[in-house]
Short mmCIF file of C-alpha atoms in Angstrom, two decimals:
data_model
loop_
_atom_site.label_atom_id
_atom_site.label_comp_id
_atom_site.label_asym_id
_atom_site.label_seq_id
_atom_site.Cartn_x
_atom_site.Cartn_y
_atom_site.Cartn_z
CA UNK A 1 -105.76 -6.69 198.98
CA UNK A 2 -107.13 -5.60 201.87
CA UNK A 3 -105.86 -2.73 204.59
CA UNK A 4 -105.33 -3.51 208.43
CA UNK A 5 -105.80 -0.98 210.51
CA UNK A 6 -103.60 -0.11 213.54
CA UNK A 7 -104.48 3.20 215.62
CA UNK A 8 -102.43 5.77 217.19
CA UNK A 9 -105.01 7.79 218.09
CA UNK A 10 -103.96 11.41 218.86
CA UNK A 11 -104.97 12.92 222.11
CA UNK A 12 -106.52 16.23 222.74
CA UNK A 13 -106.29 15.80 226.64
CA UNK A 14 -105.22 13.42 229.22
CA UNK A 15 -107.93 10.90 230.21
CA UNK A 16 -107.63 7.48 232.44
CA UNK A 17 -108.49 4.45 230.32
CA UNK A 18 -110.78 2.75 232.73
CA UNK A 19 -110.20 -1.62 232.37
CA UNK A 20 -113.02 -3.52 230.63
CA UNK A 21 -113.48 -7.25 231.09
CA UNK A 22 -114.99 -9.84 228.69
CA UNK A 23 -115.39 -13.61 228.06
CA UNK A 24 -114.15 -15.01 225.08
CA UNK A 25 -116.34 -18.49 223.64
CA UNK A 26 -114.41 -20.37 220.61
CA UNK A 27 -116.47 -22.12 218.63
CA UNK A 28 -115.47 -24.84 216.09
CA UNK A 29 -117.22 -26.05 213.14
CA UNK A 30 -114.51 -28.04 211.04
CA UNK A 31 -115.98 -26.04 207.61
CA UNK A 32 -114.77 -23.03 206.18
CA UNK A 33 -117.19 -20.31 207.54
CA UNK A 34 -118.21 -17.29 204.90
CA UNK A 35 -121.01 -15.32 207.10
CA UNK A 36 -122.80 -15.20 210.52
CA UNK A 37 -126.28 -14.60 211.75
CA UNK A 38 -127.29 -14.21 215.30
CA UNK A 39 -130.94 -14.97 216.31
CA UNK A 40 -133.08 -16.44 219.11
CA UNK A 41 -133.49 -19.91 217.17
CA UNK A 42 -135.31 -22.05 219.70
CA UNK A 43 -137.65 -19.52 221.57
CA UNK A 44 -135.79 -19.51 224.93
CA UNK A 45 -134.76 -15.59 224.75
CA UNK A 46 -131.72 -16.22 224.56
CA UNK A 47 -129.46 -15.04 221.07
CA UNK A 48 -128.22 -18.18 218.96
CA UNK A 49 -125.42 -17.74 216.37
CA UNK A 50 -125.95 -19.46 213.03
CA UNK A 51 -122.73 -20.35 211.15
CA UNK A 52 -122.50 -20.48 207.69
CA UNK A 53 -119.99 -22.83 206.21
CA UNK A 54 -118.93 -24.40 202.24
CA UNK A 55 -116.15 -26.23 201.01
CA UNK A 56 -115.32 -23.74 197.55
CA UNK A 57 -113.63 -27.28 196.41
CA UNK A 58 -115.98 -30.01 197.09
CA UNK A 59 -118.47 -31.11 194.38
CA UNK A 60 -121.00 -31.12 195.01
CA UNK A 61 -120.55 -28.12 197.04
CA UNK A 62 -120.91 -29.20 201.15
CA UNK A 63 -122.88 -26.36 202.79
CA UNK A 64 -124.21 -26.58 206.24
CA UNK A 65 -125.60 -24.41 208.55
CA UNK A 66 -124.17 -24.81 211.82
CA UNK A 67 -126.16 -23.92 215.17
CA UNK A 68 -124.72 -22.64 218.58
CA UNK A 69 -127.69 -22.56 221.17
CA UNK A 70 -126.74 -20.21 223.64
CA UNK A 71 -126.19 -21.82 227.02
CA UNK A 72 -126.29 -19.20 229.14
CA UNK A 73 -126.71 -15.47 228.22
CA UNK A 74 -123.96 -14.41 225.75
CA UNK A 75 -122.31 -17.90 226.19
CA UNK A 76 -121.78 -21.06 223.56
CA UNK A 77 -120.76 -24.41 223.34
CA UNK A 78 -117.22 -25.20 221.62
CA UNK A 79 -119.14 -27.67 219.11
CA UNK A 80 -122.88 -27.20 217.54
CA UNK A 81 -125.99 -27.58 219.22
CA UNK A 82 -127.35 -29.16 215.69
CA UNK A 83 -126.39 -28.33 211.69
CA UNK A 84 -128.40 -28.63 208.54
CA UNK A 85 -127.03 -29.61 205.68
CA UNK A 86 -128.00 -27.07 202.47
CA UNK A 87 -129.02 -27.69 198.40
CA UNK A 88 -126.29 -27.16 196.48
CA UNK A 89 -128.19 -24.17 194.90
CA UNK A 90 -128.97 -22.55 197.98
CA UNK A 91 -126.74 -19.22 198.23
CA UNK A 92 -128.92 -16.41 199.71
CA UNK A 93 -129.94 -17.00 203.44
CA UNK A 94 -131.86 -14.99 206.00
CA UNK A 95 -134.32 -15.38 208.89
CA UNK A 96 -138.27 -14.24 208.86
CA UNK A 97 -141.22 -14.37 210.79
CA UNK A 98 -143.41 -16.49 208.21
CA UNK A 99 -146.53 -17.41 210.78
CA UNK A 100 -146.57 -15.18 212.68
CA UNK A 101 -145.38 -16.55 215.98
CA UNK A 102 -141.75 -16.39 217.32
CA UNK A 103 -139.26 -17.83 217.00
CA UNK A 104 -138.45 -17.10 213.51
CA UNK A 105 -138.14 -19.56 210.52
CA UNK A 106 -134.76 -19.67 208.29
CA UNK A 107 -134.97 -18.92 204.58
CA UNK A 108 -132.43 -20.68 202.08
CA UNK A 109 -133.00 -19.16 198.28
CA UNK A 110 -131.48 -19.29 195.20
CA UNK A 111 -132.54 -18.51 191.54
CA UNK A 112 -135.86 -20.34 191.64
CA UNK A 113 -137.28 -20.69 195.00
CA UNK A 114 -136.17 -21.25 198.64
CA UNK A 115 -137.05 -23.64 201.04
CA UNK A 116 -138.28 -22.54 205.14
CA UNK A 117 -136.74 -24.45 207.64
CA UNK A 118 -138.23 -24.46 211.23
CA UNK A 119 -136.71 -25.66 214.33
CA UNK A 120 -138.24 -28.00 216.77
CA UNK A 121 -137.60 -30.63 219.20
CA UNK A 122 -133.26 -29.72 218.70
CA UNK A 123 -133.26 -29.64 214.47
CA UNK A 124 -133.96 -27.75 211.35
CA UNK A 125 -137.06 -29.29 209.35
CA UNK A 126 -138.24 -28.31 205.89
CA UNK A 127 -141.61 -26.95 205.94
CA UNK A 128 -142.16 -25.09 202.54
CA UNK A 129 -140.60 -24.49 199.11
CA UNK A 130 -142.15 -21.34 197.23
CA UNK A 131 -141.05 -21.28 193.52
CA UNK A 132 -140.72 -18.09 192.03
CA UNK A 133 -137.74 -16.11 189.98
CA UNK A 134 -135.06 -14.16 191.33
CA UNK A 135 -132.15 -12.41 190.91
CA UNK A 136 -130.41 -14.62 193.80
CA UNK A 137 -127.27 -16.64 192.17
CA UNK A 138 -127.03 -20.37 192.22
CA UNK A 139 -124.53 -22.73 193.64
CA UNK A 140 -122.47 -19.44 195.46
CA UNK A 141 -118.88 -21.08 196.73
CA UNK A 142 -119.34 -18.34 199.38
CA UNK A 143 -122.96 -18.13 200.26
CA UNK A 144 -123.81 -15.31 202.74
CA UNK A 145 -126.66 -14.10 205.42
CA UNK A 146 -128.73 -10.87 203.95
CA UNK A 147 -130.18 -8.58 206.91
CA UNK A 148 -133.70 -6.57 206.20
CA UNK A 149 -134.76 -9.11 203.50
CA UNK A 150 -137.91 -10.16 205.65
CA UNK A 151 -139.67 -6.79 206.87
CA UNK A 152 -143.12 -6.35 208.32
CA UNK A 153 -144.49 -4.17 206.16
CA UNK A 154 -148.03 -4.13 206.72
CA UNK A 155 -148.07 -5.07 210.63
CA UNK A 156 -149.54 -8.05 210.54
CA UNK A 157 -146.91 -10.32 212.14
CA UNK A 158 -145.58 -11.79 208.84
CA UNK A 159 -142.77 -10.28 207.58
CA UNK A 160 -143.15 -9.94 203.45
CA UNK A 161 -139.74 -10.76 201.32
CA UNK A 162 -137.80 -8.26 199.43
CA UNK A 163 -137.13 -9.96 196.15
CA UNK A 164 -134.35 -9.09 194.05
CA UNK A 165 -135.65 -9.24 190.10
CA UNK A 166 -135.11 -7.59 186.71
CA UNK A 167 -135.88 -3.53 187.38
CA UNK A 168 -136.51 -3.63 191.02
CA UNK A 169 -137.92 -5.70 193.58
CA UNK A 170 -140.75 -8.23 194.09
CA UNK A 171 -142.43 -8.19 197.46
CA UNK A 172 -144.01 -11.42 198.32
CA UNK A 173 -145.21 -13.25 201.67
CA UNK A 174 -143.67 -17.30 201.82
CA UNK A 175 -146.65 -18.77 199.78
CA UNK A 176 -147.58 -15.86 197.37
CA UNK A 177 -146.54 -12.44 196.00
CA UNK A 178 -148.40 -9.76 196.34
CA UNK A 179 -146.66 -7.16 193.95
CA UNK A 180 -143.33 -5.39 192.02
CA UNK A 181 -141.61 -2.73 192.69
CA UNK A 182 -139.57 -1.06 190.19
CA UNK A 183 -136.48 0.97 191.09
CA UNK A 184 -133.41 1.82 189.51
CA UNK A 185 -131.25 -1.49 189.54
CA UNK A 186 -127.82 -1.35 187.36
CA UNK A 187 -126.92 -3.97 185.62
CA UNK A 188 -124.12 -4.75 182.64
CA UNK A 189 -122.93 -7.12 180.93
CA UNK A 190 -119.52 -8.19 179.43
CA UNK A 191 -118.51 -10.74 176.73
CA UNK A 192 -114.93 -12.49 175.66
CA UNK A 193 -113.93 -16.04 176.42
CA UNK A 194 -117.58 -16.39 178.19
CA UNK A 195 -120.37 -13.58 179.52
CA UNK A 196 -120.51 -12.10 182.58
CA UNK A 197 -123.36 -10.45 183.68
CA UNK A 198 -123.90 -8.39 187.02
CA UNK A 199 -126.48 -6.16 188.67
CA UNK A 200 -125.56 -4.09 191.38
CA UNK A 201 -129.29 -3.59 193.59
CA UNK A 202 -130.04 -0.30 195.63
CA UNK A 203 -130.25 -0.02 199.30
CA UNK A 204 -133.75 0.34 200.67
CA UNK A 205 -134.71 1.85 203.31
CA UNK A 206 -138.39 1.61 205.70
CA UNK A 207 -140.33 5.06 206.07
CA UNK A 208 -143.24 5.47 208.53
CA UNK A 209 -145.69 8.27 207.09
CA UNK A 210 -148.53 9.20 209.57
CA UNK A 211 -151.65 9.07 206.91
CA UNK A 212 -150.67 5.44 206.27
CA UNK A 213 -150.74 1.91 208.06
CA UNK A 214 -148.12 0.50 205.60
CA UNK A 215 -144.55 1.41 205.39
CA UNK A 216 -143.05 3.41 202.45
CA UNK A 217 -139.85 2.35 201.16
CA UNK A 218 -136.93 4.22 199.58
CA UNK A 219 -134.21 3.44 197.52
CA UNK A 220 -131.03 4.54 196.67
CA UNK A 221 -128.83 3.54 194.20
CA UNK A 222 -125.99 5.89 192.27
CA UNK A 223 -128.22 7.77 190.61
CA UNK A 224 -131.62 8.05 192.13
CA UNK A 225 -133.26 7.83 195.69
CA UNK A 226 -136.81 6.34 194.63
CA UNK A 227 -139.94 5.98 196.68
CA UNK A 228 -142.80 3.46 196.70
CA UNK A 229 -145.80 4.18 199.05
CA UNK A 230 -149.76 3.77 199.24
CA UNK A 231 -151.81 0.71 198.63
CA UNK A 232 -149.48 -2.05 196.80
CA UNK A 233 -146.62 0.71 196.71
CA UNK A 234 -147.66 1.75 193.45
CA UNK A 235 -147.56 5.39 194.40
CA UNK A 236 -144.15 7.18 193.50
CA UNK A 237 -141.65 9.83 193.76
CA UNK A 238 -138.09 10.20 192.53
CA UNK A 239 -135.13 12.54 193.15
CA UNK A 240 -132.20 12.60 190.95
CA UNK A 241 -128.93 13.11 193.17
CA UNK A 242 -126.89 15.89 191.87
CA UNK A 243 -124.08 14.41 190.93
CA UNK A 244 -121.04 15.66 188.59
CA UNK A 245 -120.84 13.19 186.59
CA UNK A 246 -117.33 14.29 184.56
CA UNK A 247 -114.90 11.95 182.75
CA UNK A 248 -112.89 9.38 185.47
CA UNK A 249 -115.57 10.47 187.65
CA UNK A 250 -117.25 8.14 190.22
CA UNK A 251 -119.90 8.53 192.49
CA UNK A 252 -121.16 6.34 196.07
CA UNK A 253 -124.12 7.07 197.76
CA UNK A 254 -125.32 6.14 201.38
CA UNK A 255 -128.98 6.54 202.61
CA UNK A 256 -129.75 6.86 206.70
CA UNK A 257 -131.79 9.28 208.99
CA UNK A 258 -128.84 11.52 209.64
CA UNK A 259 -131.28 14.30 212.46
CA UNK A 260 -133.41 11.22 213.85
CA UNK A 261 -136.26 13.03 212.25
CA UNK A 262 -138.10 9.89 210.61
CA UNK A 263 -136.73 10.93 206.49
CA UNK A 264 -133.75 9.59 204.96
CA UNK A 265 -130.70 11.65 204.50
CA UNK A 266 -128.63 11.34 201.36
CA UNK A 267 -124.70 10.92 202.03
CA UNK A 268 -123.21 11.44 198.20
CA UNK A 269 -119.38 11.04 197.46
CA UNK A 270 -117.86 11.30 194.15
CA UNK A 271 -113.80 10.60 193.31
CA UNK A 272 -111.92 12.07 190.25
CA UNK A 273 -108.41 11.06 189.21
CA UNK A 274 -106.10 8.50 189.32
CA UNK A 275 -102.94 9.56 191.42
CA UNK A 276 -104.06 13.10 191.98
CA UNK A 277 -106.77 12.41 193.53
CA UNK A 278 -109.86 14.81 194.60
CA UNK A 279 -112.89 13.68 196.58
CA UNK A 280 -115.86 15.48 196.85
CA UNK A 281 -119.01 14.34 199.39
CA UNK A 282 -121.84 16.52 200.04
CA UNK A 283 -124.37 15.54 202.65
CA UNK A 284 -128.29 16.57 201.63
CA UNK A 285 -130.97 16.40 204.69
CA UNK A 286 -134.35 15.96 203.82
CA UNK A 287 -136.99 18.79 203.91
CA UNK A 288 -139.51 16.37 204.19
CA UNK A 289 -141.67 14.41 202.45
CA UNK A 290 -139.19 12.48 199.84
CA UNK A 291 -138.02 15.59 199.21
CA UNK A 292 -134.34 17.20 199.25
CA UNK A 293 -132.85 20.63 199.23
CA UNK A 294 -131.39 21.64 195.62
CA UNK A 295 -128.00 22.56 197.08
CA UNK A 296 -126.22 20.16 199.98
CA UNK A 297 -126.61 20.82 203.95
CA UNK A 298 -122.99 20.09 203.96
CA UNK A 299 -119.52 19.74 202.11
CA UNK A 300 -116.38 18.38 202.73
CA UNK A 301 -113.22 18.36 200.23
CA UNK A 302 -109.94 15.85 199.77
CA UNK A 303 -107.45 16.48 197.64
CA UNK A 304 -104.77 14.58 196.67
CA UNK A 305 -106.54 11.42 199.41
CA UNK A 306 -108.80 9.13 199.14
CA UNK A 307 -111.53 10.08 201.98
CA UNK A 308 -113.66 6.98 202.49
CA UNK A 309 -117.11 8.45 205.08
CA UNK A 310 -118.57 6.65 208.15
CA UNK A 311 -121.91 7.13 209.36
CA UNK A 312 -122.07 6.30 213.18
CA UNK A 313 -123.63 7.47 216.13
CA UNK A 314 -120.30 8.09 218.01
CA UNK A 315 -121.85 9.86 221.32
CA UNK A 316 -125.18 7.92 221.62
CA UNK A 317 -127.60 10.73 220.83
CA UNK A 318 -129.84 8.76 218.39
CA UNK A 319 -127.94 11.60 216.11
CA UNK A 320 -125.73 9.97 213.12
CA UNK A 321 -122.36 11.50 212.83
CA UNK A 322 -119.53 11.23 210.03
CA UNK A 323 -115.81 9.63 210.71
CA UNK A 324 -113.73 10.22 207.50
CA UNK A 325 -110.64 7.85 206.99
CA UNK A 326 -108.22 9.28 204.83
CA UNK A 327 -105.57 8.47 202.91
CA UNK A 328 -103.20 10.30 200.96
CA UNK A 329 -101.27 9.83 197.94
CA UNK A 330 -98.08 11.07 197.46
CA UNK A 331 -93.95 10.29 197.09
CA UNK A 332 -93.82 9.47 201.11
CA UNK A 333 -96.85 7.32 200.98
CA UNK A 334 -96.13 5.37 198.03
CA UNK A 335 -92.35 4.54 199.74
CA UNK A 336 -94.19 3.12 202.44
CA UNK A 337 -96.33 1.47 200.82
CA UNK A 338 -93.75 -0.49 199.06
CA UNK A 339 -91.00 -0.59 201.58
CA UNK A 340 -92.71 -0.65 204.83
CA UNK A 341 -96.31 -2.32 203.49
CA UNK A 342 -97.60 0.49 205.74
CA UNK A 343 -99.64 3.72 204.64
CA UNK A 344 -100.34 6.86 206.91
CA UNK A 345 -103.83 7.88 207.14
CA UNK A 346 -106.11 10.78 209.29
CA UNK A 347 -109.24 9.98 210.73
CA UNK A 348 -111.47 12.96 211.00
CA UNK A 349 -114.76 12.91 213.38
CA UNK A 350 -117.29 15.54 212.52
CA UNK A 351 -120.19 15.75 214.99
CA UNK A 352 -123.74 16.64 214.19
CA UNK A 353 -124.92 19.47 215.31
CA UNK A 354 -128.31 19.71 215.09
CA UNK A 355 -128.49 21.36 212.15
CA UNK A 356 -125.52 19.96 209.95
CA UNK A 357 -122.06 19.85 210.87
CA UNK A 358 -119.01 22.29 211.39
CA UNK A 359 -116.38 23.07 208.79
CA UNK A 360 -113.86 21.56 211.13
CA UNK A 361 -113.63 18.40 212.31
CA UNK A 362 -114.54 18.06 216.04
CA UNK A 363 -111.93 15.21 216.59
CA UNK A 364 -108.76 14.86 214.52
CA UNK A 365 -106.75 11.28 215.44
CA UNK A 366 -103.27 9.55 213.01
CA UNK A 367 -104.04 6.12 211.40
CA UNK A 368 -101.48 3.29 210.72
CA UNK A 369 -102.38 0.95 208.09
CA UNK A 370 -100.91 -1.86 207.20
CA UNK A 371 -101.44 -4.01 203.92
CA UNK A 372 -101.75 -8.31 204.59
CA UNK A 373 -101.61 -10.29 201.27
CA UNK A 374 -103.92 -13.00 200.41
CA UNK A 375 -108.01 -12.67 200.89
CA UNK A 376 -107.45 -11.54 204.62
CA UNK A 377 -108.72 -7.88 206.19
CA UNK A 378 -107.87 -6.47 209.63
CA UNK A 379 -110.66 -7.52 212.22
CA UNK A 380 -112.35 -3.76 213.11
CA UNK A 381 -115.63 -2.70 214.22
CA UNK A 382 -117.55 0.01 216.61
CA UNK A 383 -119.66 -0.63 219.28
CA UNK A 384 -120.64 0.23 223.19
CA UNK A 385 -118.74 -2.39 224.67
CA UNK A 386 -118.86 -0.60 227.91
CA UNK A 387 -122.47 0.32 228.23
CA UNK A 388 -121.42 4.31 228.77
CA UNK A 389 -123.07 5.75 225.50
CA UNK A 390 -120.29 6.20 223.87
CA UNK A 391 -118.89 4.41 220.97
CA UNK A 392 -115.93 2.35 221.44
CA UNK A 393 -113.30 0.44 218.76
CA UNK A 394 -112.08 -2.80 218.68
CA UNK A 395 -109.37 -3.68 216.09
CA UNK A 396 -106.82 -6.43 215.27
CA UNK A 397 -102.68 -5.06 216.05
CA UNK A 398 -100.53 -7.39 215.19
CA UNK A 399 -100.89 -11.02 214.20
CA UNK A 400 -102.64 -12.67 217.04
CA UNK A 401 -103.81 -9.48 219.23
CA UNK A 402 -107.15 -7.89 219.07
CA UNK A 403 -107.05 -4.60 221.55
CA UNK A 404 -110.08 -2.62 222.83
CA UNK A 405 -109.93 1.17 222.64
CA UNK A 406 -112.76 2.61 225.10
CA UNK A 407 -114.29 6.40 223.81
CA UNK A 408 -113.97 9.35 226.09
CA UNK A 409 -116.06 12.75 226.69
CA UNK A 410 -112.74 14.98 225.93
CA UNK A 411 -111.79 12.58 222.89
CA UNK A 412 -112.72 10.51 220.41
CA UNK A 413 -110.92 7.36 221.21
CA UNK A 414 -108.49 6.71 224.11
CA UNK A 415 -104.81 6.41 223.15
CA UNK A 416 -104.20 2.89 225.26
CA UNK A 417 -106.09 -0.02 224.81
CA UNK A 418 -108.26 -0.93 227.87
CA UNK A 419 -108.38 -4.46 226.99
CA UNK A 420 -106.25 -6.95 224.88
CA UNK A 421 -107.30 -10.21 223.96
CA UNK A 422 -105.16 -12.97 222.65
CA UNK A 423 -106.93 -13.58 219.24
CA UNK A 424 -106.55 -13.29 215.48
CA UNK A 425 -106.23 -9.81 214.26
CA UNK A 426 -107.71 -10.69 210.60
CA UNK A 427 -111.16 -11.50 210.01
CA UNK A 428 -114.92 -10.00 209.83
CA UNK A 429 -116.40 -8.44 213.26
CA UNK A 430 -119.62 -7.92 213.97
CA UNK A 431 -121.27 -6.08 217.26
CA UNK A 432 -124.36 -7.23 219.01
CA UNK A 433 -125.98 -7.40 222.18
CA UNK A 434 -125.85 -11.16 222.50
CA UNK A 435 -126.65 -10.68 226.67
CA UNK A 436 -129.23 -7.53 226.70
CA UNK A 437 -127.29 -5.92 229.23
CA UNK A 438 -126.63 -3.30 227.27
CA UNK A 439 -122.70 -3.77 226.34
CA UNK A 440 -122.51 -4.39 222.61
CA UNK A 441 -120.77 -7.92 222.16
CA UNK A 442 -118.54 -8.88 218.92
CA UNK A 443 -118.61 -11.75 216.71
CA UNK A 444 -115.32 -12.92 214.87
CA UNK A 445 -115.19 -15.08 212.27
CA UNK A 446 -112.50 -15.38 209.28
CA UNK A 447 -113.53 -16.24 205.68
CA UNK A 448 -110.80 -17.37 203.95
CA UNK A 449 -108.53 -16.88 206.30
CA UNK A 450 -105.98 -19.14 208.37
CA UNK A 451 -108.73 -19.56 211.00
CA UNK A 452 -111.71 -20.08 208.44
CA UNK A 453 -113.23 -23.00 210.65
CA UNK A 454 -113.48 -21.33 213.62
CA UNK A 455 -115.83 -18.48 215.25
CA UNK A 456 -115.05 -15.96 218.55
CA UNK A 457 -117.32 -14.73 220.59
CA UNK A 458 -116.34 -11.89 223.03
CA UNK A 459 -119.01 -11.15 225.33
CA UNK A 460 -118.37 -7.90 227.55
#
């Protein structure tokens, strides 16, 4: 089940919502669609989209690629420009500069290997498969796109390949590897009728230190935020988050550059309880080098909620800032939860300062949320669609209505929409700046939803 949000924000003083405008582009692709990449495919300079589609219930499984040259900036054809058809096996897919001149190739991998696709002369063509062993799965019925797998980490113009495998990560270039990296990955592993066996991989982050042409890299996973620096990364450090670890006690942990100052700052949450519910997150800047004050730069309590944090940039000052959505439990909320499939929530804005943040929120604003049945989730996401600096929302109200809520200096978001489009409220959104005319754009596409075969493009 997932939650759709609908907004009443709550104003702190009148403001005019000023009108936006934007061209919608529906493209079609007659397979179910599970993920999206956009990328300059055929070297014009213009932003492609990649589709990626499966059947879950063909065998073998039918996965294809589908591409959408742009036409003109920000603008796409209702059918594809070309498609590929994919391996059965192939699950994992992202894009990387592999020698070294634009534009970049396409990566399918799975357990064993992947195979680099170019594009020339209108279609895909297979010019590599490196073998090696990976912690990728095979034959995925919902295959997606994974961003930051290719990084340059030794500016050369060839992006290496983060590797998932067994106790961290293997960094390799398309035709050899060049060394591990060990970090703390999680994994378990559960037995009855069959096994199941999971890992759950840390975040990693790049670091640019000033004594040293290659990037560091950091990860974080529940536990620890580890380092890797120096020739081969075999140099490391290691910070244990202070967590209180207590029974019914879990803990999530986010890892971004907070103050803009070049370190990673650690974003730690941890949840106790069942229906009395407390939530504890405590925000920890970095001194400095891979290092982190013993207690946190900053608190903030929930009790009796569940407060879910959002790192975004909500004013534009290359500063990150934290939105918490919360939700509380109680008699009230549970009634309409199950009589009205709706649940109240607040949505907190706390600014950074500079320093940290306040003890009050900066911007206080009343959530709506309603709860859809099947695999379906409200369409949602943040982005300058206007091109002021400030961050602006886009979210899906009702069943076929997707409304445009523009930010303002005396309030977080403005209470009317300034634009409404006629288009599915439930699916996955995703900004960018498909045009370069600096108005964030949104993708729209709906895995396993009643629109699964179809992608919107909403260029502003």
């Amino acid at each position: 089940m997932f939650l759709t949000l609908v907004v009443g924000w709550v104003a702190i003083s009148a403001s005019p919502v000023v009108p936006i405008q934007a061209k919608t582009f529906v493209l079609q692709t007659g397979l179910d669609v599970w993920d999206i990449a956009v990328q300059d495919v055929n070297g014009d300079g213009k932003n492609d989209i990649l589709a990626l589609g499966c059947d879950e219930k063909s065998y073998p499984l039918n996965k294809r690629v589908f591409l959408f040259l742009a036409e003109t900036p920000g603008g796409y054809p209702e059918k594809p420009s070309t498609e590929l058809r994919l391996e059965t096996e192939a699950s994992v897919l992202f894009l990387a500069e592999v020698d070294g001149k634009p534009p970049k190739e396409l990566v399918a991998a799975h357990s064993l290997g992947a195979t680099v696709f170019g594009h020339e002369d209108g279609k895909f063509t297979a010019l590599r498969t490196p073998q090696f062993r990976s912690l990728f799965p095979d034959s995925a019925k919902q295959p997606t796109f994974l961003k930051d797998t290719a990084i340059d980490l030794d500016a050369d113009g060839i992006e290496e390949w983060m590797i998932p495998v067994p106790g961290g990560y293997e960094i390799r270039k398309a035709d050899r590897a060049v060394c591990n990296v060990p970090c703390d990955v999680v994994s378990q592993i559960r037995s009855g009728s069959s096994v199941s066996i999971a890992y759950r991989l840390p975040a990693y982050q790049l670091v640019d230190l000033e004594d040293q042409s290659h990037k560091a890299l950091a990860f974080l996973s529940d536990e620890f935020a580890d380092f890797a620096y120096g020739e081969n990364w075999t140099q490391r450090s290691r910070f244990k988050i202070p967590l209180t670890l207590e029974e019914k006690w879990e803990a999530t942990t986010q890892m971004k550059d907070i103050n803009a100052d070049g370190w990673p700052d650690l974003v730690v949450s941890q949840m106790r309880g069942t229906a009395n519910l407390k939530v504890l997150t405590q925000v920890y800047l970095a001194n400095g080098r891979f290092t982190y004050p013993e207690k946190p730069t900053a608190t903030f309590e929930a009790n009796g909620a569940l407060a879910s944090p959002v790192l975004v940039d909500v004013n534009k000052d290359k500063k990150l800032d934290i939105l918490f959505v919360t939700v509380p439990f109680g008699v009230r909320s549970l009634i309409n939860f199950f009589i009205l499939r709706k649940v109240n929530a607040q949505v907190d804005v706390y600014m950074f300062t500079g320093s940290g943040f306040n003890t009050q929120p900066d911007f206080k604003s009343s959530v709506s949320l309603d709860a859809p049945e099947g695999r379906e989730q409200v369409a949602y996401t943040l982005g300058d669609f206007t091109g002021d600096g400030r961050i602006d929302l886009a979210f899906g109200e009702g069943s076929n209505k997707l409304v445009v809520h523009t930010g303002a200096a005396n309030r977080f978001i403005s209470s009317r929409p300034a634009l409404t489009l006629a288009l599915p409220a439930f699916g996955m959104a995703r900004t960018y700046d498909l045009d370069a005319n600096g108005r964030e754009d949104i993708v729209l596409f709906h895995p396993g939803g009643d629109n699964k075969q179809r992608v919107e493009v909403i260029a502003f």
